[in-house]
């Protein structure tokens, strides 16, 4: 009787687990068909990862995933996708984008990721991270720095940095370059020139302060990437 009872209990537990798995599967299947039910095309998602499994596996980056969607659905105004479990609408139509960015912007100004002001008071003030009234306040401070006049002023500075990049590539004995390091040098040289008004000599001086800062930032990139993934899951 004891053995029979144990088998019965085990069978009951397995049936319950199977039932739970079936319910979870049905829920996920319905959840990942949200855009299809709205009549909006969507790429096939992966359960639990949505359209971003390659980002988790570090085989791709979000920008290229969006680029592929843009090209694959050229005949549609919008594409539905899933950032892990969260449905997102990827707009292709200029008219829809204009509505979101202008006439209906009051409904779309919040950002997806939020940074704690207590943990990182500087990054939390980034308009790309803030929400609501804080976003409006920080954006008002940023707008004067990106006017058309300001863009015209910094264009020659950025062109000078591009010329230094060309000289660096042409003057190098090796024709094989580390793309990440090259992008870091170019970015930091642009930042020092356009924001601080100084020539940081990132391309010519291995000990340049901005070059060291750029390398430090790149070392932290992997850690930040995993932190971002955790935030997106939460």
Coordinates of C-alpha atoms in Angstrom, one line a residue:
X1 CA 0.0 0.0 0.0
X2 CA 2.9 2.4 0.8
X3 CA 4.5 1.9 -2.6
X4 CA 1.2 2.3 -4.4
X5 CA 0.4 5.5 -2.4
X6 CA 3.9 6.9 -3.3
X7 CA 3.3 6.2 -7.0
X8 CA -0.1 7.8 -6.8
X9 CA 1.3 10.9 -5.1
X10 CA 4.1 11.2 -7.6
X11 CA 1.7 10.8 -10.5
X12 CA -0.5 13.6 -9.0
X13 CA 2.4 15.9 -8.6
X14 CA 3.5 15.2 -12.2
X15 CA 0.0 15.9 -13.5
X16 CA -0.1 19.2 -11.6
X17 CA 3.3 20.2 -12.9
X18 CA 2.2 19.3 -16.4
X19 CA -1.0 21.3 -16.0
X20 CA 1.0 24.3 -14.9
X21 CA 3.4 24.0 -17.8
X22 CA 0.5 23.8 -20.2
X23 CA -1.1 26.9 -18.7
X24 CA 2.2 28.8 -18.8
X25 CA 2.7 27.8 -22.4
X26 CA -0.8 28.9 -23.4
X27 CA -0.4 32.2 -21.6
X28 CA 2.9 32.8 -23.3
X29 CA 1.5 31.9 -26.7
X30 CA -1.4 34.3 -26.2
X31 CA 0.9 37.0 -24.8
X32 CA 3.3 36.7 -27.7
X33 CA 0.5 37.0 -30.2
X34 CA -0.6 40.4 -28.9
X35 CA 0.4 42.3 -32.0
X36 CA -0.9 39.7 -34.3
X37 CA -4.3 40.0 -32.7
X38 CA -4.2 43.8 -33.4
X39 CA -3.5 43.1 -37.1
X40 CA 0.1 44.3 -36.9
X41 CA 2.9 42.2 -38.3
X42 CA 5.5 40.8 -35.9
X43 CA 8.6 38.7 -36.2
X44 CA 8.4 35.3 -34.5
X45 CA 9.4 35.8 -30.8
X46 CA 11.3 33.4 -28.6
X47 CA 9.4 32.5 -25.4
X48 CA 10.9 34.4 -22.5
X49 CA 13.2 36.5 -24.7
X50 CA 10.9 38.1 -27.2
X51 CA 12.9 39.4 -30.1
X52 CA 16.1 39.9 -28.2
X53 CA 17.6 36.5 -27.6
X54 CA 20.6 37.4 -29.8
X55 CA 21.2 40.4 -27.5
X56 CA 21.3 38.1 -24.4
X57 CA 23.7 35.8 -26.2
X58 CA 25.8 38.8 -27.4
X59 CA 25.5 37.8 -31.0
X60 CA 23.8 41.0 -32.0
X61 CA 23.0 44.5 -30.7
X62 CA 19.5 46.1 -30.5
X63 CA 20.3 48.7 -33.2
X64 CA 21.0 46.0 -35.8
X65 CA 17.9 44.1 -34.7
X66 CA 15.7 47.2 -35.3
X67 CA 17.5 47.8 -38.6
X68 CA 16.7 44.3 -39.8
X69 CA 13.0 44.7 -38.8
X70 CA 12.9 48.0 -40.6
X71 CA 14.1 46.4 -43.8
X72 CA 12.2 43.1 -43.5
X73 CA 8.8 44.9 -43.1
X74 CA 9.3 47.6 -45.7
X75 CA 5.6 47.5 -46.8
X76 CA 4.2 48.2 -43.3
X77 CA 3.8 51.4 -41.3
X78 CA 4.6 49.7 -38.0
X79 CA 6.0 46.4 -36.7
X80 CA 5.1 44.7 -33.4
X81 CA 7.9 43.2 -31.3
X82 CA 8.6 42.1 -27.8
X83 CA 11.4 43.3 -25.5
X84 CA 11.5 40.1 -23.5
X85 CA 7.9 40.1 -22.1
X86 CA 7.0 43.7 -23.0
X87 CA 5.2 44.4 -26.2
X88 CA 6.7 47.3 -28.2
X89 CA 5.6 49.0 -31.4
X90 CA 8.3 49.9 -33.9
X91 CA 7.2 52.7 -36.1
X92 CA 8.3 53.0 -39.8
X93 CA 5.8 55.5 -41.2
X94 CA 7.1 59.1 -41.0
X95 CA 3.5 60.2 -40.4
X96 CA 3.1 58.0 -37.3
X97 CA 6.6 59.1 -36.0
X98 CA 5.5 62.7 -36.4
X99 CA 2.4 62.1 -34.4
X100 CA 4.3 60.4 -31.6
X101 CA 7.1 63.0 -31.6
X102 CA 4.8 66.1 -32.0
X103 CA 1.0 66.1 -31.8
X104 CA 0.6 63.1 -29.4
X105 CA 3.9 63.5 -27.7
X106 CA 2.3 64.0 -24.2
X107 CA 1.4 60.3 -24.2
X108 CA 4.8 59.0 -25.3
X109 CA 7.5 61.1 -23.5
X110 CA 8.3 58.6 -20.7
X111 CA 11.5 56.5 -21.1
X112 CA 11.5 52.7 -20.6
X113 CA 14.6 52.6 -18.3
X114 CA 14.7 54.5 -15.1
X115 CA 17.8 55.3 -13.1
X116 CA 17.7 55.8 -9.4
X117 CA 18.7 59.4 -8.5
X118 CA 20.0 58.1 -5.1
X119 CA 22.3 55.5 -6.7
X120 CA 23.4 57.7 -9.7
X121 CA 22.3 61.3 -9.3
X122 CA 24.1 62.4 -12.5
X123 CA 22.9 59.7 -14.9
X124 CA 19.4 60.1 -13.5
X125 CA 19.3 63.6 -14.9
X126 CA 19.8 62.4 -18.4
X127 CA 16.7 63.3 -20.5
X128 CA 16.9 59.8 -22.0
X129 CA 16.4 58.3 -18.6
X130 CA 14.1 60.7 -16.8
X131 CA 10.3 60.7 -16.8
X132 CA 7.4 63.1 -16.4
X133 CA 8.1 66.6 -15.0
X134 CA 11.7 65.7 -14.3
X135 CA 12.1 64.9 -18.0
X136 CA 10.6 68.3 -19.0
X137 CA 13.0 70.1 -16.6
X138 CA 16.1 68.3 -17.8
X139 CA 15.2 68.6 -21.4
X140 CA 14.7 72.3 -21.1
X141 CA 18.3 72.6 -19.9
X142 CA 19.6 70.5 -22.7
X143 CA 17.7 72.1 -25.7
X144 CA 19.8 75.3 -25.8
X145 CA 23.0 73.2 -26.3
X146 CA 21.7 71.5 -29.5
X147 CA 20.2 74.5 -31.5
X148 CA 20.9 74.8 -35.2
X149 CA 23.4 77.6 -34.4
X150 CA 25.3 75.4 -32.0
X151 CA 25.3 72.5 -34.5
X152 CA 26.9 74.8 -37.1
X153 CA 29.5 75.9 -34.5
X154 CA 30.6 72.3 -33.6
X155 CA 30.6 71.0 -37.2
X156 CA 34.1 72.3 -37.9
X157 CA 35.3 70.8 -34.7
X158 CA 33.9 67.4 -35.5
X159 CA 35.4 67.7 -39.0
X160 CA 38.8 68.3 -37.5
X161 CA 38.5 65.2 -35.4
X162 CA 37.6 63.3 -38.5
X163 CA 40.7 64.6 -40.2
X164 CA 42.8 63.5 -37.2
X165 CA 41.2 60.0 -37.5
X166 CA 42.2 59.9 -41.2
X167 CA 45.7 60.9 -40.3
X168 CA 45.9 58.3 -37.6
X169 CA 44.8 55.5 -40.0
X170 CA 47.1 56.6 -42.8
X171 CA 50.1 57.0 -40.5
X172 CA 49.8 53.7 -38.8
X173 CA 52.2 51.0 -39.8
X174 CA 49.6 48.3 -39.2
X175 CA 46.5 48.1 -41.4
X176 CA 44.7 46.0 -38.8
X177 CA 42.8 48.0 -36.2
X178 CA 40.7 47.3 -33.1
X179 CA 37.3 48.7 -34.1
X180 CA 36.2 49.2 -30.5
X181 CA 39.4 51.1 -29.6
X182 CA 39.2 53.2 -32.7
X183 CA 35.6 54.1 -32.0
X184 CA 36.5 55.0 -28.4
X185 CA 39.3 57.3 -29.6
X186 CA 37.1 59.0 -32.1
X187 CA 34.3 59.5 -29.6
X188 CA 36.5 60.8 -26.8
X189 CA 38.3 63.2 -29.1
X190 CA 34.9 64.5 -30.3
X191 CA 33.6 64.9 -26.7
X192 CA 36.7 66.8 -25.5
X193 CA 36.6 69.0 -28.6
X194 CA 32.9 69.9 -28.8
X195 CA 32.0 69.8 -25.2
X196 CA 35.1 71.0 -23.4
X197 CA 36.7 73.0 -26.2
X198 CA 40.1 71.3 -25.9
X199 CA 42.2 69.0 -28.1
X200 CA 42.7 65.8 -26.1
X201 CA 45.3 64.3 -28.5
X202 CA 43.6 60.9 -28.1
X203 CA 45.0 59.7 -31.4
X204 CA 48.6 60.8 -30.9
X205 CA 49.1 60.5 -27.1
X206 CA 48.6 57.0 -25.5
X207 CA 48.7 58.7 -22.1
X208 CA 46.0 61.3 -22.9
X209 CA 43.5 61.7 -20.0
X210 CA 40.5 61.4 -22.3
X211 CA 42.0 58.3 -23.9
X212 CA 42.3 56.7 -20.4
X213 CA 38.8 57.7 -19.5
X214 CA 37.5 56.1 -22.8
X215 CA 39.3 52.9 -22.1
X216 CA 37.9 52.8 -18.5
X217 CA 34.5 53.3 -19.9
X218 CA 34.8 50.4 -22.3
X219 CA 36.0 48.1 -19.5
X220 CA 32.8 48.9 -17.7
X221 CA 30.6 48.3 -20.8
X222 CA 30.2 44.6 -20.3
X223 CA 29.1 45.0 -16.7
X224 CA 26.7 47.8 -17.6
X225 CA 25.3 45.6 -20.4
X226 CA 24.4 42.8 -18.0
X227 CA 22.9 45.3 -15.6
X228 CA 20.8 46.7 -18.4
X229 CA 19.6 43.2 -19.3
X230 CA 18.6 42.6 -15.7
X231 CA 16.7 45.9 -15.6
X232 CA 14.8 45.0 -18.8
X233 CA 13.8 41.6 -17.4
X234 CA 12.5 43.3 -14.2

